[in-house]
Coordinates of C-alpha atoms in Angstrom, one line a residue:
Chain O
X11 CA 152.5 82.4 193.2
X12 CA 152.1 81.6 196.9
X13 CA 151.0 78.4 195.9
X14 CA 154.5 77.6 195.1
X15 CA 155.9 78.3 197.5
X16 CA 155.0 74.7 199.3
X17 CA 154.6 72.8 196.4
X18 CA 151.8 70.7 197.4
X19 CA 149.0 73.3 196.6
X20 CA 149.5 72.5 193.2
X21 CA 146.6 70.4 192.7
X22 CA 144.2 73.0 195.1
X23 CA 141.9 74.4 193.0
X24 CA 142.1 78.0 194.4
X25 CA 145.4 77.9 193.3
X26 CA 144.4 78.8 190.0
X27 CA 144.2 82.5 188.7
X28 CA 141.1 83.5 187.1
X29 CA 142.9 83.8 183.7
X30 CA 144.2 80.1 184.3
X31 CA 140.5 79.1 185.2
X32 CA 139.0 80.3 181.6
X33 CA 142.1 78.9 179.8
X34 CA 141.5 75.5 181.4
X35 CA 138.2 76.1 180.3
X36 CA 138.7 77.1 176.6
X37 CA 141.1 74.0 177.0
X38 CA 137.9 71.4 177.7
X39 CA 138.2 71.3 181.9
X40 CA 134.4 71.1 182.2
X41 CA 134.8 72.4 186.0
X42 CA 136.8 75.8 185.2
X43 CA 134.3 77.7 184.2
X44 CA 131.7 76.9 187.1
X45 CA 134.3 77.4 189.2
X46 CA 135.6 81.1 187.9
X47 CA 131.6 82.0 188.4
X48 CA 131.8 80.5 192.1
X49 CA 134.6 82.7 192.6
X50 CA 133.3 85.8 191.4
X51 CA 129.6 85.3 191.5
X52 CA 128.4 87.2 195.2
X53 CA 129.9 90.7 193.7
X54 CA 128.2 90.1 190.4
X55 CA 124.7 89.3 191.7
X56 CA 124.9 92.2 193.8
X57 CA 126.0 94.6 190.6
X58 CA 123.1 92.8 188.5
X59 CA 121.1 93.0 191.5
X60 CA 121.6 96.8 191.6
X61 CA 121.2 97.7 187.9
X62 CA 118.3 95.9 186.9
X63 CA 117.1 96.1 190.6
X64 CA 114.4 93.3 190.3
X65 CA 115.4 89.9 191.9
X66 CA 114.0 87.7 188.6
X67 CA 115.5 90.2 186.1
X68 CA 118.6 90.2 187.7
X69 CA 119.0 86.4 187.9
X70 CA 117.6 86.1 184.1
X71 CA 120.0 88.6 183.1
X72 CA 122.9 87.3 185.2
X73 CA 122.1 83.9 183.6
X74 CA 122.4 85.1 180.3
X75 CA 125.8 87.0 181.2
X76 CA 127.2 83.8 182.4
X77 CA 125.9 81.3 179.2
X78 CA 127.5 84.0 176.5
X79 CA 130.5 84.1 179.1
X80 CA 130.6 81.0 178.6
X81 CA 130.6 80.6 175.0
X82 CA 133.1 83.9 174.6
X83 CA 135.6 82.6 176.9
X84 CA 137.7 80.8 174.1
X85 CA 138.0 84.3 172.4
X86 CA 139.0 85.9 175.4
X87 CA 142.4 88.1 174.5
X88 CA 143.5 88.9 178.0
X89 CA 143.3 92.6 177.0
X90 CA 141.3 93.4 180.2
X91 CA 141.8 91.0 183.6
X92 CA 139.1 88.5 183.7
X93 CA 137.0 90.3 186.3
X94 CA 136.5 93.4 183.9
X95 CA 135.6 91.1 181.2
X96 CA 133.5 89.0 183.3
X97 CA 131.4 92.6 185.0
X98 CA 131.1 94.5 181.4
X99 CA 129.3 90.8 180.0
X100 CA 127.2 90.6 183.3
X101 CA 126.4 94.6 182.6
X102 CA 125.5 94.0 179.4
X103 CA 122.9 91.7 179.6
X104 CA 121.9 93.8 182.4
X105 CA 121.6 97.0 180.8
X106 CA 119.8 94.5 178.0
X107 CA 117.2 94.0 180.0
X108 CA 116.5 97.4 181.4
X109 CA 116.2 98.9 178.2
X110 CA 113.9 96.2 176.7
X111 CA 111.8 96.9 179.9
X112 CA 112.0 100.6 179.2
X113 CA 111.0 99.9 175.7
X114 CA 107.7 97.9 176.8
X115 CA 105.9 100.3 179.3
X116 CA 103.6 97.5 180.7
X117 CA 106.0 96.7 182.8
X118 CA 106.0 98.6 185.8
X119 CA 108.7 100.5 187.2
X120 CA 109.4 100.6 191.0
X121 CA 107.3 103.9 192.5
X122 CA 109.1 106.4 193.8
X123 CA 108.7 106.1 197.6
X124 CA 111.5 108.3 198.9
X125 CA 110.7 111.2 197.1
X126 CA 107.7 112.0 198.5
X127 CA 107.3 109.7 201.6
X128 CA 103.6 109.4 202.9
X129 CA 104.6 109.3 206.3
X130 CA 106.4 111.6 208.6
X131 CA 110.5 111.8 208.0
X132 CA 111.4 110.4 211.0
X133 CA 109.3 106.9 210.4
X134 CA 111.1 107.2 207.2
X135 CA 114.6 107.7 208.6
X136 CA 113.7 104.3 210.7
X137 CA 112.7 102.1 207.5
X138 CA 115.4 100.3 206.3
X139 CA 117.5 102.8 205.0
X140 CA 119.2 100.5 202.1
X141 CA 115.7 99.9 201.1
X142 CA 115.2 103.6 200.4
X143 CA 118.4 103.9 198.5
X144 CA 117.3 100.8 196.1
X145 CA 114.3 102.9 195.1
X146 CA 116.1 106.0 194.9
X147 CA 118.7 104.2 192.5
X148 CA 115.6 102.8 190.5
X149 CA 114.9 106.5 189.4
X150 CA 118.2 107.0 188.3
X151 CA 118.9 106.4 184.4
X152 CA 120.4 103.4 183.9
X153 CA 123.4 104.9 183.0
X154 CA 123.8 107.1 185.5
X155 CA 122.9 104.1 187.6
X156 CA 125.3 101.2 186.4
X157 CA 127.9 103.5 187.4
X158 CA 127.1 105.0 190.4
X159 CA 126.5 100.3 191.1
X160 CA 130.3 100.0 190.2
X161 CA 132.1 102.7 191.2
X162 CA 129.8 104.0 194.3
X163 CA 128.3 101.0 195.9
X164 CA 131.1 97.7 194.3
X165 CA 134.0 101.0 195.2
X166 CA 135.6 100.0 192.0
X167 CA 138.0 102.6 190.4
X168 CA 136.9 105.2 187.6
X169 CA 139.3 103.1 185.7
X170 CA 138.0 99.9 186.3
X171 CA 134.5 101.2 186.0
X172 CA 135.2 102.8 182.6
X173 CA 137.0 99.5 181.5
X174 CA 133.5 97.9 182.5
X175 CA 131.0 100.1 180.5
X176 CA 133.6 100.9 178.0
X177 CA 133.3 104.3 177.9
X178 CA 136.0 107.3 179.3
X179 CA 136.8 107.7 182.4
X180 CA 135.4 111.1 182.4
X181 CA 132.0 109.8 181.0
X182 CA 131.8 107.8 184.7
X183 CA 132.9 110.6 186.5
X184 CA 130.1 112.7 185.0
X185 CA 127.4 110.1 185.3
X186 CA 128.3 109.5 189.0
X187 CA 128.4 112.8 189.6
X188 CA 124.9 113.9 188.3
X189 CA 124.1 110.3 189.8
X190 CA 125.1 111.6 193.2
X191 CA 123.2 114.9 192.7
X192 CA 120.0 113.2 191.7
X193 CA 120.1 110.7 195.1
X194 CA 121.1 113.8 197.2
X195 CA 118.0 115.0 197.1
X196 CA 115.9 111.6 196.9
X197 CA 117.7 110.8 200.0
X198 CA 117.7 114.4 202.0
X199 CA 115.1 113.3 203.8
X200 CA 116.7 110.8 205.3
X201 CA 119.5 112.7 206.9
X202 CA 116.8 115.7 207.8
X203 CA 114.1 114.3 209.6
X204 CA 113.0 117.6 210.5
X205 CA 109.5 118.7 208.5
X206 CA 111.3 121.7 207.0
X207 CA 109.4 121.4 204.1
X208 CA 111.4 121.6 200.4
X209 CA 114.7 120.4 200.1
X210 CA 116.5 123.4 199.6
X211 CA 118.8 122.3 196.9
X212 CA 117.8 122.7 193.5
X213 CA 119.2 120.8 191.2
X214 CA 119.6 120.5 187.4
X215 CA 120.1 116.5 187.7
X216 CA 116.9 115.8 186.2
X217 CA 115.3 117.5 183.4
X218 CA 114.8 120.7 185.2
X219 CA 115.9 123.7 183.4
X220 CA 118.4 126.1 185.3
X221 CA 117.8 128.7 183.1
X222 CA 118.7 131.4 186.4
X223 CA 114.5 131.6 187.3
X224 CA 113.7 131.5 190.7
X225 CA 117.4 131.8 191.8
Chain R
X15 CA 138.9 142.8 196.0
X16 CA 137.1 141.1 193.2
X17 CA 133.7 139.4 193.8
X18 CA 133.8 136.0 192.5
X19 CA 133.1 135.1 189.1
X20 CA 130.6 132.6 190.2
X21 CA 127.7 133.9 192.3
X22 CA 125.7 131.1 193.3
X23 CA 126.8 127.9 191.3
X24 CA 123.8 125.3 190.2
X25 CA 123.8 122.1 191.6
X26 CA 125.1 120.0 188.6
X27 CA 128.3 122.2 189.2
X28 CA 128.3 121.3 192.7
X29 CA 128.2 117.8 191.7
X30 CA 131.1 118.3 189.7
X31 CA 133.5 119.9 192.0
X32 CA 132.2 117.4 194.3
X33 CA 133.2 114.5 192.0
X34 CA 136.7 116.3 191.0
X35 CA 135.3 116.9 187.9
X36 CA 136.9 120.7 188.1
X37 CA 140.2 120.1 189.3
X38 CA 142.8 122.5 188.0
X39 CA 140.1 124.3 186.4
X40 CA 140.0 128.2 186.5
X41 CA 136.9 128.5 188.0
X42 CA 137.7 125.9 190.6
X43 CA 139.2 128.3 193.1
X44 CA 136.4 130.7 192.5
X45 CA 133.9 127.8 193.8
X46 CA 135.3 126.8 196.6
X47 CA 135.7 130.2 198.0
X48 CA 132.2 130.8 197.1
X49 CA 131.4 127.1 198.4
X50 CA 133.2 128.5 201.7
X51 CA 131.1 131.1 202.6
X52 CA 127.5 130.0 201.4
X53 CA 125.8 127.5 203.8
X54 CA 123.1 126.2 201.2
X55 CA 126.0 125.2 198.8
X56 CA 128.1 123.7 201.6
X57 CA 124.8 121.6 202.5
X58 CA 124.3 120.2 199.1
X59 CA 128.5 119.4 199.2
X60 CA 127.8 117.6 202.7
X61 CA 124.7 116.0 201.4
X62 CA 127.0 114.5 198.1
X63 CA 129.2 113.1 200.6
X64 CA 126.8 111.7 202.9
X65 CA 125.7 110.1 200.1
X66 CA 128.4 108.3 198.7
X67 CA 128.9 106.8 202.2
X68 CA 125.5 105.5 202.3
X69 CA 126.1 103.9 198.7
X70 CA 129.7 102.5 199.6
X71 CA 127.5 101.4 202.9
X72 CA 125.1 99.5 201.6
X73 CA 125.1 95.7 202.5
X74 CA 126.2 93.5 199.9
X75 CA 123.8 90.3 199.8
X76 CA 125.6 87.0 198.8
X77 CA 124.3 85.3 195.7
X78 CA 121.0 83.7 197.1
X79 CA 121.2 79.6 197.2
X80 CA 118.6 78.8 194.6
X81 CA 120.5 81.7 192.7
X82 CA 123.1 79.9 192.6
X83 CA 121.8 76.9 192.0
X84 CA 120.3 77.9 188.9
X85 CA 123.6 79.5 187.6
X86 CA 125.0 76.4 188.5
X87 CA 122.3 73.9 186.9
X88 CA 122.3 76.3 183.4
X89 CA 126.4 75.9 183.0
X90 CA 126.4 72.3 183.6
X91 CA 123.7 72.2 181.0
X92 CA 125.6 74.3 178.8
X93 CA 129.0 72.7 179.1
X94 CA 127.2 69.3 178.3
X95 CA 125.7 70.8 175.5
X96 CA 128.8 71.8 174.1
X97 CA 131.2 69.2 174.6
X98 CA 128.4 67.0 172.2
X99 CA 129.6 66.3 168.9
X100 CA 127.8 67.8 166.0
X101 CA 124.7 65.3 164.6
X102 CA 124.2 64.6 160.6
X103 CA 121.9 67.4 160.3
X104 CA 118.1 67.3 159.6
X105 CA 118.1 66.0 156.5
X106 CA 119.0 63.0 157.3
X107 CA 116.4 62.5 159.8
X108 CA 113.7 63.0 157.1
X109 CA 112.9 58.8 156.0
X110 CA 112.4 58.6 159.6
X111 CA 109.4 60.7 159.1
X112 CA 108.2 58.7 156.3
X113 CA 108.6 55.5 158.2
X114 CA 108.2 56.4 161.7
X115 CA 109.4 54.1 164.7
X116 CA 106.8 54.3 166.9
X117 CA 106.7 52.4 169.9
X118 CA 103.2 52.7 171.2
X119 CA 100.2 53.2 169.1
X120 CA 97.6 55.6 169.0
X121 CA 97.9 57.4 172.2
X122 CA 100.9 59.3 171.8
X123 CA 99.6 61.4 169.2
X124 CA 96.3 63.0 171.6
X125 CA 98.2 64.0 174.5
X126 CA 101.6 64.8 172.5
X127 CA 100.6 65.9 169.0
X128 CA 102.6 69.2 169.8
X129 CA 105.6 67.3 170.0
X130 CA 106.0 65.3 167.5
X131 CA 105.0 68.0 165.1
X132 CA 107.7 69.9 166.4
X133 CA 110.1 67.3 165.7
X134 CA 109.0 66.9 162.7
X135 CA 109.3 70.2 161.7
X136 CA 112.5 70.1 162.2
X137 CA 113.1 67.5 160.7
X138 CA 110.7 67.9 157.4
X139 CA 111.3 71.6 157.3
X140 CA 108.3 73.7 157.2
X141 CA 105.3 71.1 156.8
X142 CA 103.3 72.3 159.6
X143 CA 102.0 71.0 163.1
X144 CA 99.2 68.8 160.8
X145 CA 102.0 67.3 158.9
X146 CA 102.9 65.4 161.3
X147 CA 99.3 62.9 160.5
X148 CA 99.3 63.7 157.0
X149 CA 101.7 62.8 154.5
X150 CA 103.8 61.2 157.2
X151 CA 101.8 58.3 157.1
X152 CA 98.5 56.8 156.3
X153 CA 97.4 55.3 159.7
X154 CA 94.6 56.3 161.0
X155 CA 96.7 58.5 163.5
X156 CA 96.0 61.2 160.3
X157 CA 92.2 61.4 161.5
X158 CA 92.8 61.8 164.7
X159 CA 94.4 65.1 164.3
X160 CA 92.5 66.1 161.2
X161 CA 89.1 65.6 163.6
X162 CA 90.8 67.8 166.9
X163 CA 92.1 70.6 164.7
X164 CA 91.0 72.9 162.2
X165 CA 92.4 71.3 159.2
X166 CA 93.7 74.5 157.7
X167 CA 96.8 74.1 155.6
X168 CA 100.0 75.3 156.7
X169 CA 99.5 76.7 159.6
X170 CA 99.0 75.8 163.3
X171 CA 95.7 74.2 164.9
X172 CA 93.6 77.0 166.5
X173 CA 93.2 74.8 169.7
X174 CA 95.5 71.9 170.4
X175 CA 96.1 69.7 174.2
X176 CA 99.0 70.8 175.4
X177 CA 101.5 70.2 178.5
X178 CA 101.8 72.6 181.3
X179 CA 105.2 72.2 182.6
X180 CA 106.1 73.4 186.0
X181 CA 109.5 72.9 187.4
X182 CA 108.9 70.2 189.1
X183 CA 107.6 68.8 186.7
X184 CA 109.6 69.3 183.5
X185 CA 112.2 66.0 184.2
X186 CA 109.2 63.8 184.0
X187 CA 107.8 65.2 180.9
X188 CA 111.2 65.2 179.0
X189 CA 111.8 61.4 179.6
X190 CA 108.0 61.2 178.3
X191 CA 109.7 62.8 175.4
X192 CA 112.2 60.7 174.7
X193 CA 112.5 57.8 172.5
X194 CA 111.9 54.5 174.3
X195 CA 114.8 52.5 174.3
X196 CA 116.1 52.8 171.0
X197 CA 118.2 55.6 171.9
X198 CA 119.8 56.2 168.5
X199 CA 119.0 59.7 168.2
X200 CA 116.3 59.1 165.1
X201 CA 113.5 58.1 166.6
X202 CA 111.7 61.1 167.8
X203 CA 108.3 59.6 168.7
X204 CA 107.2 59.9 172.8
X205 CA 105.2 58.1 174.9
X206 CA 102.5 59.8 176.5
X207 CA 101.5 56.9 178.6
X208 CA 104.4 56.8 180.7
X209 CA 103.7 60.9 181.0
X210 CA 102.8 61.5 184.9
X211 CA 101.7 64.6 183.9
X212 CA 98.2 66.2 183.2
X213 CA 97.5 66.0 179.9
X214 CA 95.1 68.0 177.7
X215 CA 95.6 71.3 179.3
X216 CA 94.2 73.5 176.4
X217 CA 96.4 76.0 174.8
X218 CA 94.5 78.8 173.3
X219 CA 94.8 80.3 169.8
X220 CA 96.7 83.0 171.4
X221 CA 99.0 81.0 173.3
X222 CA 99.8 79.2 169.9
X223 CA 100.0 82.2 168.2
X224 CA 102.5 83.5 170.3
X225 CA 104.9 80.6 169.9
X226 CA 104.0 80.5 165.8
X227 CA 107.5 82.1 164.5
X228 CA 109.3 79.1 165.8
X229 CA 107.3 77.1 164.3
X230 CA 108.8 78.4 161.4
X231 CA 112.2 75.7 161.1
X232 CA 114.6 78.1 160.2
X233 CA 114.1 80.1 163.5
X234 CA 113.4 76.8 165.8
X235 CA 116.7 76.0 164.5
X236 CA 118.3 79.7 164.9
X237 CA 117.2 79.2 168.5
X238 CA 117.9 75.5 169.0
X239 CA 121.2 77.0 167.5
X240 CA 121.8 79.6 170.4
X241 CA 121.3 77.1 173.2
X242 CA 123.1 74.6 171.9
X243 CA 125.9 77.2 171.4
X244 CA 126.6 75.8 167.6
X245 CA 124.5 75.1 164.6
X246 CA 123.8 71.8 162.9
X247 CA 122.7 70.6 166.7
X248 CA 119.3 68.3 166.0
X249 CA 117.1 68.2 169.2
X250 CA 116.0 64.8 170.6
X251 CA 112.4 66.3 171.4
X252 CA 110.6 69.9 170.7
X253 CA 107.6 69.9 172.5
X254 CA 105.4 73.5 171.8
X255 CA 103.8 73.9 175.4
X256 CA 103.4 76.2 178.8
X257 CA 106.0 76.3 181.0
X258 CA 103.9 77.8 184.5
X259 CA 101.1 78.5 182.2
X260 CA 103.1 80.9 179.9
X261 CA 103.4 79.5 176.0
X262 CA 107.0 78.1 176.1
X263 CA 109.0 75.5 174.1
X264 CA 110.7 72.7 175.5
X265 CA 113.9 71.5 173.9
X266 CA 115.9 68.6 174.5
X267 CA 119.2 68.2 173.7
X268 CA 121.7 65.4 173.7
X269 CA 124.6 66.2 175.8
X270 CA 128.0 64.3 175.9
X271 CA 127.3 61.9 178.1
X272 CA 124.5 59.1 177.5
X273 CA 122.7 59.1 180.2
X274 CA 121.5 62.9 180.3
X275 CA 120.1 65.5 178.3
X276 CA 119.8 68.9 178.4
X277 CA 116.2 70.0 178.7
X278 CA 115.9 73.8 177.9
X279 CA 112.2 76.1 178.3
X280 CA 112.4 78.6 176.2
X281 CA 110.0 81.1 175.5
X282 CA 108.4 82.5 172.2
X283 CA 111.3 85.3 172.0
X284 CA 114.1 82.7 171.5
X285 CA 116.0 83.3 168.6
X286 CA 120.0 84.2 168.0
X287 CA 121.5 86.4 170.6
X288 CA 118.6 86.1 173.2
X289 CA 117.4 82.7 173.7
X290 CA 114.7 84.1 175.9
X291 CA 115.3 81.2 178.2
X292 CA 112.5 80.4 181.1
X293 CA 114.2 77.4 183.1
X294 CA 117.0 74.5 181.8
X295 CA 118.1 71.0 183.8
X296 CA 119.6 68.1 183.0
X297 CA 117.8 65.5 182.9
X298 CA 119.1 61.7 183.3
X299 CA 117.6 59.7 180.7
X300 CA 116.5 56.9 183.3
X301 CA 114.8 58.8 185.6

């Protein structure tokens, strides 16, 4: 498009789209796809990253994402942009992986350390806060979580979010939104160093029942 | 006046006016007058919004080098794989296995029985790891594994000498796989000698146990299938092994151009749609 302009950045590589990387691809171009990951491949380690929220997991699973990516490409129909396709095969394998960890309990989750710190708030409030979010997001379910990842933390639309996880747009709206409410409270004690004790808020997030007791 | 329909909303509901879920709902109005006038609901609101800064906040942490390097390593690997043209399937690797080319004698089998028998089984279909000194031949080579194994039919030595593969590692051990110069794609036989590696680590019965489903040569080649990313692709070398002490298989394909393969470690979960991959390179055949 701009490319065209001068005529010589024909032959520049970034001159390609993504949709004219995977068709060179699908076409033989041994570089294409490698080069469509390049392109792409900070935001999706940072959304596998996020969901699976182990370092090894994340790469195995992004690895994965990117081999059937691969393999798919040729059957690619363009009825989503590249990116979306790209993000709900990387999500995939991701949400893969969580479950089959959720299915085999040996495996041990991430402990809950903002929800009942050890130490005094304020120490708390000094630790790395994006640290204390991670585990906060680790409690989340992994719905709730994969799109809280893409629409909260990536700032990609409810649209493009639902186009990701394929399900409605209200379906992410709700899942963020009980999301939110969950990591309000794992993460009040950041904002409120102050040792007044409970929280407050209750919430329904969880599995609590709100059945009007102790209103 | 009326009092509000909505006394003291729960916190899911706060959640969903704070996410818009509400708009243009009756009782929308009603909240946000009650919302208003209530500090401990107009904390939680605050709170919600505090929070989705603190997620839109959060630093964003490039894809780590040796990330990236891996990622980059495992497409190569996969767009060699794929741009190979399909090989006459097993079958017609079988006389090879009745007449094996071997190029150094008696060795090979101590260090490397694994291996061959997992060519073999590919290649013969189901014999077993012994089969690969029994009715393959009548050298002596059939004592030697008769006397290191339990010579139960059919199914996988308790105890065999096995590699450990490490990363570092693996490159080596894959040209030890390889055929020696005859590169024609038959000959399937290795060379321990020329094998920097350790040999005779010992793989217990339930490290072989764990890998004894793809010892089975439909699903060797239902995961042999998945890597490759088509069927019908026959594997220079299987070697049943550890991979960093865990029970893995090493498989080595032949990618399009001649001087490289494609050494995938897979563990005992490979099969179609997960190849349960540990660790992949390409390896140039000279070293």
């Amino acid at each position: 498009m701009d490319g065209a302009r001068n005529g010589i950045a024909v032959d520049a590589p970034t001159a390609k789209s993504d949709l004219e990387l995977l068709r060179a691809h699908a076409a033989g171009d041994a570089q294409a796809f490698g080069e469509l990951v390049r392109r792409h491949r900070d935001r999706l380690w940072a959304v596998a990253l996020r969901t699976v929220g182990d370092r090894e997991e994340a790469a195995d699973a992004l690895q994965d994402a990117f081999i059937s990516a691969f393999r798919a490409a040729t059957g690619f129909r363009g009825d989503s942009a590249v990116t979306t396709w790209l993000h709900r095969i990387v999500v995939n394998a991701c949400l893969d992986r969580v479950r089959r960890r959720t299915a085999r309990p040996t495996v041990p989750f991430p402990e809950a350390g903002p929800a009942e710190p050890a130490e005094p708030r304020d120490a708390m409030a000094e630790r790395d806060t994006g640290l204390v979010i991670e585990a906060a997001l680790a409690q989340l379910s992994v719905e709730q979580r994969s799109a809280i990842v893409l629409a909260d933390i990536q700032g990609y639309s409810v649209a493009e979010t639902a186009a990701i996880l394929e399900v409605a747009e209200g379906t992410v709206k709700s899942r963020c939104a009980r999301g939110r409410g969950r990591l309000a409270v794992l993460l009040a004690g950041l904002r409120n160093p102050d040792p007044s004790d409970g929280v407050e808020i209750q919430t329904g997030g969880s599995r609590s029942t709100t059945e009007g007791e102790g209103g | 006046m009326k009092e509000p329909a909505v006394v003291h909303p729960d916190a899911d509901t706060l959640c969903d006016l704070d996410a818009g879920l509400l708009k243009d709902t009756a009782g929308e109005a009603d909240l946000q007058a009650h919302v208003a006038g209530c500090a401990s609901c107009a904390d939680l609101l605050a709170l919600l919004a505090t929070t989705r800064e603190r997620l839109a906040a959060l630093p964003q942490e490039p894809m780590p080098v040796d990330v990236a390097t891996r990622m980059d390593a495992a497409l190569a690997a996969a767009a060699a794989a794929q741009t190979v043209t399909p090989r006459p399937a097993t079958v017609a690797a079988v006389p090879s296995l009745r007449s094996p080319r071997r190029s150094s004698g008696i060795r090979w089998l101590r260090g490397v029985g694994a291996v061959a028998a997992g060519a073999a089984l590919l290649m013969a279909g189901g014999i077993g790891v012994r089969a690969l000194g029994g009715p393959s031949d009548r050298s002596p080579l059939a004592g030697v594994t008769e006397g290191r194994s339990a010579p139960a039919t059919g199914s996988p030595p308790a105890i065999s000498e096995v590699r450990n593969y490490t990363p570092a590692t693996l490159a080596d051990g894959v040209r030890a796989l390889l055929p020696g110069r005859a590169a024609d794609g038959a000959a399937r036989q290795s060379n321990p000698s020329a094998a920097p590696l350790p040999l005779g680590t010992r793989q217990t019965a339930a490290e072989s146990a764990a890998l004894a489903r793809l010892r089975a040569p439909a699903q060797l080649a239902a995961c042999v299938a998945e890597l490759a990313g088509k069927q019908g692709v026959t594997p220079l070398a299987v070697d049943f092994a550890l991979f960093q002490a865990e029970p893995a298989v090493v498989i080595v394909l032949p990618t399009a151009d001649p001087t490289r393969v494609a050494a995938w470690v897979v563990g005992p979960a490979c099969m179609k749609g997960h190849a349960d991959r540990r660790h992949d390179e390409l390896v140039s055949r000279a070293g």
